[in-house]
Amino acid sequence: MSFYSVNEAAAEIIENEVIPFADRLNIIVSVLENGATVLDMGIHAKGGFRAGKYFAEIGMGGLGRLNYMMMKAGGHLLPALQCVTEDPAVCEMASYVARTKVPWKGGVQVVSGPVRSILGSDDFARSVDYRDPSPRKAVCGVQCETLPDEELADGIARTCGIAPEDLYIMAARTGCMVGAVQVSARNVEQSLPTVYDRGFSMDRILEGNAVSPVICVCDDEDTAYGRVNDCLIYGQETNLTVRCEDADIEGMLEDIPFSKNTDVYGTPFEPLFARCGRSWANVPRDWDAPCRINFYNVKTGKVFSTGSVHEGVLVKGFLGEGGRIA
Amino acid sequence: MSFYSVNEAAAEIIENEVIPFADRLNIIVSVLENGATVLDMGIHAKGGFRAGKYFAEIGMGGLGRLNYMMMKAGGHLLPALQCVTEDPAVCEMASYVARTKVPWKGGVQVVSGPVRSILGSDDFARSVDYRDPSPRKAVCGVQCETLPDEELADGIARTCGIAPEDLYIMAARTGCMVGAVQVSARNVEQSLPTVYDRGFSMDRILEGNAVSPVICVCDDEDTAYGRVNDCLIYGQETNLTVRCEDADIEGMLEDIPFSKNTDVYGTPFEPLFARCGRSWANVPRDWDAPCRINFYNVKTGKVFSTGSVHEGVLVKGFLGEGGRIA
Amino acid sequence: MSFYSVNEAAAEIIENEVIPFADRLNIIVSVLENGATVLDMGIHAKGGFRAGKYFAEIGMGGLGRLNYMMMKAGGHLLPALQCVTEDPAVCEMASYVARTKVPWKGGVQVVSGPVRSILGSDDFARSVDYRDPSPRKAVCGVQCETLPDEELADGIARTCGIAPEDLYIMAARTGCMVGAVQVSARNVEQSLPTVYDRGFSMDRILEGNAVSPVICVCDDEDTAYGRVNDCLIYGQETNLTVRCEDADIEGMLEDIPFSKNTDVYGTPFEPLFARCGRSWANVPRDWDAPCRINFYNVKTGKVFSTGSVHEGVLVKGFLGEGGRIA
């Protein structure tokens, strides 16, 4: 991995597979006055599953692959995503995680993607040794409701140590197919910060894959935001292949999954988030947790599982309030 | 989608991925005297799953993708197909649907594929605004037992407003792997004419995906014809993402699925078709219906489901009369 | 298939998709003094799932495709592989099967892959008519714990009738991801020798696909060796499309699956292999058997199934001795 550039790989996918097929992918490409290129994949653009797959695979710097599949929940066959990566730490912590904060419109916009790995722009990016050395282009993704502008592009460029004209910004709101896919695709990712916070070194993680559903996409941003988070905290099952002592896993096993929050487990995320004033600053750190992880320890050949999928919440989100089975 | 040519996309797949690998795909390519190119994918040729996947993806003008998967039915793991499309209306109604009728051998041959979208050669092709503007090449598919000849090629060319030398014709009988795959792949498609007939505008459908099994392929054309239709009316589950009023869905929900035919529901298609003298002219319109649809309404965030998979019929077709579990 | 070279196809994948991306695939490429090229995909190299997929698809001479999926066993979602091939006989018997024996380090190394099809270097390679005519390059795979050297390369070259400088050797031990994937990928393969031994001609097999799990990968070679074999004898379900008399299938149905070994069925492979002194020479031929096969007879439209998946053994191997569900 030493010579691999996640930004270069991401830029190549954008230039070879996305921009030339923008019409077919239902996305809109534009260039800002400061030279940054914006890919509207779900602000005004319609997007679609394939565009969402690109958002995620580009966001992972080409180190993860997304497949469409199905997942049974409560008798329903929910559309689902599988993510597979041979380099979970770099793919997720150095690249795909949404963590770098950039000022925008008087507030803060969280930025995800390969650009974070150039300087190591946040604590999660710095949790791995990998740094992307001066790539030709830099790539990031943002989940927002208005189109990125010069202010945001300048802010990202400044924060991440690049020139705005070298930047690609992918953007989609939450309540569209790209939004739903790019969040649900954070299924392997969802596991890593939690175990990192418990002192589990990222270089012990050899490989990762995960499945998570995509429950009903909807226009309403608050409802959509609740649902995409339900997919992660109630619907994601992650397999991590690790090499460590069994005790390193056993010591944190009970403390990992979202289900440990027994006071709120089973409540959809939307009312929980509303209770926090819809601000992550007020969300208890323990709520940002994986649903279920299986640790495969190659050193001992043992597997440790923690957490469980909550089909009831998924079906509720799948059907929506008032949905109906004829 | 305004600049996208389904025929051009289909021709590119044929020219770049199919014809150069004909030997490996077990198909036979020939040129008729009038210049039309015939791809025998299952008349005399053996074909195979990969050739069937090409038949379907080419027939969809490059707007749909087919994956191989598995489906549990009655304890058996049936081979199954998943189709995903971001443009169901154009992909299916303007392209893949088998609907344009062309005279052949004193009878009529039904033609499917992108060629239908040039003039809008039938009512389903005209259900969408999309028209493919003068592509370099035109592409179609036929399900038949004898190899397409000059008469058929001339007829298709005349009906669809192209020159025969610009035409690619893919052909396969029903009772071979390509036949089974290309019909089972009509799983998203199977839903659209039914809802269109009930006044549901095609431009409200944003995205579609579906799963359907491929039950035992067999040489006998009548048996095979029954089984491929069983896959659709008893085995297909379709997810449609739509934007509309909930009432637009609710008003037609009960009237959509094949299961509403309570007098015949549970009877395999073969005896039903025999009862109609094996002629679609005699088949009640309500029998050409989807098995199960989930409507995801992005406007309201609600899901509406109708119909149900009938595992008993699938297992019967899977095993065949006299098949045995040791 | 007459003009198709499995070695040429395999070499093209190695040259175009593997060697240029060695860094990203976590593999190590080196050239021996006799000119043979060694791809370390899991001896000293880390490898990964994608490298394992290449090992298998290259080993099948480009005639089979591998997909990652999931398989439910005892409430657990096990990572699993699906293999699909339109030419099972050539893909497996002439190419992927590990059967050609070559002297190495005073013992014998079993060799798999396309190189076997040049001369027909063993009885399984000779079970099909196909011979690969003088390809530019030859390709093979070995499952071993030390890196292939000049002695092994010379031995393979001599046995298979090629020059060592024209040889690519892929190598991985059993207890790594590539090892686990390349063995589990032998799921369609696992069925063929058994039915061949019972007089079922390989040219009657038209198409094949199968699913098998990948249970916990581990460093210990003996444990790993047991587990990868458990995936095949207790976890693989194969679909074979055939054209023959029903009696040809029925006559061997009871005699095929591993479950016919009623005295040992349910015991993991590792203790069984230990009982045989860890030597295949002492393993009863009936133990090298498929888990479950469904025969789809296109001639009669009937399906015959034999054998069954043993979830208990899979879950035991998945969790490992002392693994834990929190």
PDB file of N, CA and C in Angstrom, chain A residues 170-206:
ATOM      1  N   MET A 170     -17.954  15.680  -4.243  1.00  0.00           N
ATOM      2  CA  MET A 170     -19.215  14.986  -4.515  1.00  0.00           C
ATOM      3  C   MET A 170     -20.224  15.430  -3.459  1.00  0.00           C
ATOM      4  N   ALA A 171     -21.462  15.708  -3.880  1.00  0.00           N
ATOM      5  CA  ALA A 171     -22.456  16.195  -2.926  1.00  0.00           C
ATOM      6  C   ALA A 171     -23.812  15.546  -3.151  1.00  0.00           C
ATOM      7  N   ALA A 172     -24.460  15.178  -2.043  1.00  0.00           N
ATOM      8  CA  ALA A 172     -25.831  14.656  -2.111  1.00  0.00           C
ATOM      9  C   ALA A 172     -26.492  14.916  -0.773  1.00  0.00           C
ATOM     10  N   ARG A 173     -27.785  15.228  -0.810  1.00  0.00           N
ATOM     11  CA  ARG A 173     -28.506  15.330   0.447  1.00  0.00           C
ATOM     12  C   ARG A 173     -28.807  13.927   0.965  1.00  0.00           C
ATOM     13  N   THR A 174     -29.377  13.816   2.144  1.00  0.00           N
ATOM     14  CA  THR A 174     -29.627  12.514   2.742  1.00  0.00           C
ATOM     15  C   THR A 174     -30.807  11.807   2.079  1.00  0.00           C
ATOM     16  N   GLY A 175     -31.851  12.568   1.755  1.00  0.00           N
ATOM     17  CA  GLY A 175     -33.098  11.975   1.311  1.00  0.00           C
ATOM     18  C   GLY A 175     -33.189  11.667  -0.165  1.00  0.00           C
ATOM     19  N   CYS A 176     -32.153  11.105  -0.720  1.00  0.00           N
ATOM     20  CA  CYS A 176     -32.197  10.667  -2.110  1.00  0.00           C
ATOM     21  C   CYS A 176     -31.437   9.340  -2.179  1.00  0.00           C
ATOM     22  N   MET A 177     -31.492   8.687  -3.321  1.00  0.00           N
ATOM     23  CA  MET A 177     -30.885   7.362  -3.410  1.00  0.00           C
ATOM     24  C   MET A 177     -29.382   7.406  -3.111  1.00  0.00           C
ATOM     25  N   VAL A 178     -28.674   8.403  -3.651  1.00  0.00           N
ATOM     26  CA  VAL A 178     -27.235   8.495  -3.375  1.00  0.00           C
ATOM     27  C   VAL A 178     -26.997   8.715  -1.883  1.00  0.00           C
ATOM     28  N   GLY A 179     -27.831   9.548  -1.270  1.00  0.00           N
ATOM     29  CA  GLY A 179     -27.707   9.779   0.171  1.00  0.00           C
ATOM     30  C   GLY A 179     -27.897   8.497   0.959  1.00  0.00           C
ATOM     31  N   ALA A 180     -28.926   7.751   0.616  1.00  0.00           N
ATOM     32  CA  ALA A 180     -29.219   6.519   1.341  1.00  0.00           C
ATOM     33  C   ALA A 180     -28.097   5.496   1.143  1.00  0.00           C
ATOM     34  N   VAL A 181     -27.609   5.390  -0.080  1.00  0.00           N
ATOM     35  CA  VAL A 181     -26.566   4.404  -0.380  1.00  0.00           C
ATOM     36  C   VAL A 181     -25.250   4.782   0.289  1.00  0.00           C
ATOM     37  N   GLN A 182     -24.857   6.051   0.176  1.00  0.00           N
ATOM     38  CA  GLN A 182     -23.539   6.436   0.692  1.00  0.00           C
ATOM     39  C   GLN A 182     -23.472   6.339   2.220  1.00  0.00           C
ATOM     40  N   VAL A 183     -24.620   6.491   2.898  1.00  0.00           N
ATOM     41  CA  VAL A 183     -24.604   6.306   4.355  1.00  0.00           C
ATOM     42  C   VAL A 183     -24.655   4.819   4.704  1.00  0.00           C
ATOM     43  N   SER A 184     -25.573   4.090   4.082  1.00  0.00           N
ATOM     44  CA  SER A 184     -25.669   2.652   4.381  1.00  0.00           C
ATOM     45  C   SER A 184     -24.338   1.956   4.074  1.00  0.00           C
ATOM     46  N   ALA A 185     -23.601   2.481   3.099  1.00  0.00           N
ATOM     47  CA  ALA A 185     -22.296   1.906   2.734  1.00  0.00           C
ATOM     48  C   ALA A 185     -21.256   2.105   3.833  1.00  0.00           C
ATOM     49  N   ARG A 186     -21.584   2.918   4.833  1.00  0.00           N
ATOM     50  CA  ARG A 186     -20.661   3.126   5.957  1.00  0.00           C
ATOM     51  C   ARG A 186     -20.822   1.996   6.974  1.00  0.00           C
ATOM     52  N   ASN A 187     -20.991   0.782   6.510  1.00  0.00           N
ATOM     53  CA  ASN A 187     -21.250  -0.343   7.410  1.00  0.00           C
ATOM     54  C   ASN A 187     -19.970  -0.930   8.005  1.00  0.00           C
ATOM     55  N   VAL A 188     -18.939  -1.136   7.179  1.00  0.00           N
ATOM     56  CA  VAL A 188     -17.653  -1.536   7.761  1.00  0.00           C
ATOM     57  C   VAL A 188     -17.136  -0.367   8.617  1.00  0.00           C
ATOM     58  N   GLU A 189     -17.216   0.823   8.043  1.00  0.00           N
ATOM     59  CA  GLU A 189     -16.746   2.041   8.713  1.00  0.00           C
ATOM     60  C   GLU A 189     -17.297   2.192  10.121  1.00  0.00           C
ATOM     61  N   GLN A 190     -18.602   1.943  10.259  1.00  0.00           N
ATOM     62  CA  GLN A 190     -19.301   2.171  11.523  1.00  0.00           C
ATOM     63  C   GLN A 190     -18.625   1.458  12.696  1.00  0.00           C
ATOM     64  N   SER A 191     -17.910   0.377  12.400  1.00  0.00           N
ATOM     65  CA  SER A 191     -17.302  -0.414  13.468  1.00  0.00           C
ATOM     66  C   SER A 191     -15.993   0.162  13.980  1.00  0.00           C
ATOM     67  N   LEU A 192     -15.293   0.910  13.128  1.00  0.00           N
ATOM     68  CA  LEU A 192     -13.903   1.212  13.442  1.00  0.00           C
ATOM     69  C   LEU A 192     -13.691   2.265  14.527  1.00  0.00           C
ATOM     70  N   PRO A 193     -14.355   3.438  14.458  1.00  0.00           N
ATOM     71  CA  PRO A 193     -14.137   4.420  15.525  1.00  0.00           C
ATOM     72  C   PRO A 193     -14.416   3.847  16.910  1.00  0.00           C
ATOM     73  N   THR A 194     -15.469   3.032  17.018  1.00  0.00           N
ATOM     74  CA  THR A 194     -15.831   2.476  18.323  1.00  0.00           C
ATOM     75  C   THR A 194     -14.715   1.600  18.892  1.00  0.00           C
ATOM     76  N   VAL A 195     -14.135   0.733  18.065  1.00  0.00           N
ATOM     77  CA  VAL A 195     -13.065  -0.121  18.605  1.00  0.00           C
ATOM     78  C   VAL A 195     -11.772   0.686  18.776  1.00  0.00           C
ATOM     79  N   TYR A 196     -11.568   1.682  17.926  1.00  0.00           N
ATOM     80  CA  TYR A 196     -10.394   2.561  18.071  1.00  0.00           C
ATOM     81  C   TYR A 196     -10.443   3.309  19.398  1.00  0.00           C
ATOM     82  N   ASP A 197     -11.632   3.813  19.726  1.00  0.00           N
ATOM     83  CA  ASP A 197     -11.820   4.527  20.997  1.00  0.00           C
ATOM     84  C   ASP A 197     -11.523   3.632  22.201  1.00  0.00           C
ATOM     85  N   ARG A 198     -11.653   2.316  21.999  1.00  0.00           N
ATOM     86  CA  ARG A 198     -11.389   1.380  23.100  1.00  0.00           C
ATOM     87  C   ARG A 198      -9.959   0.845  23.050  1.00  0.00           C
ATOM     88  N   GLY A 199      -9.103   1.542  22.273  1.00  0.00           N
ATOM     89  CA  GLY A 199      -7.683   1.222  22.290  1.00  0.00           C
ATOM     90  C   GLY A 199      -7.255   0.108  21.339  1.00  0.00           C
ATOM     91  N   PHE A 200      -8.166  -0.291  20.441  1.00  0.00           N
ATOM     92  CA  PHE A 200      -7.826  -1.367  19.516  1.00  0.00           C
ATOM     93  C   PHE A 200      -7.104  -0.756  18.317  1.00  0.00           C
ATOM     94  N   SER A 201      -5.836  -1.099  18.144  1.00  0.00           N
ATOM     95  CA  SER A 201      -5.026  -0.470  17.101  1.00  0.00           C
ATOM     96  C   SER A 201      -5.524  -0.852  15.705  1.00  0.00           C
ATOM     97  N   MET A 202      -5.607   0.143  14.845  1.00  0.00           N
ATOM     98  CA  MET A 202      -6.156  -0.058  13.506  1.00  0.00           C
ATOM     99  C   MET A 202      -5.325  -1.014  12.663  1.00  0.00           C
ATOM    100  N   ASP A 203      -4.003  -1.120  12.951  1.00  0.00           N
ATOM    101  CA  ASP A 203      -3.184  -1.999  12.109  1.00  0.00           C
ATOM    102  C   ASP A 203      -3.387  -3.482  12.435  1.00  0.00           C
ATOM    103  N   ARG A 204      -4.215  -3.778  13.412  1.00  0.00           N
ATOM    104  CA  ARG A 204      -4.553  -5.180  13.688  1.00  0.00           C
ATOM    105  C   ARG A 204      -5.715  -5.665  12.842  1.00  0.00           C
ATOM    106  N   ILE A 205      -6.349  -4.741  12.134  1.00  0.00           N
ATOM    107  CA  ILE A 205      -7.523  -5.116  11.326  1.00  0.00           C
ATOM    108  C   ILE A 205      -7.053  -5.418   9.901  1.00  0.00           C
ATOM    109  N   LEU A 206      -7.232  -6.661   9.471  1.00  0.00           N
ATOM    110  CA  LEU A 206      -6.669  -7.118   8.204  1.00  0.00           C
ATOM    111  C   LEU A 206      -7.638  -6.977   7.042  1.00  0.00           C
TER     112      LEU A 206
END
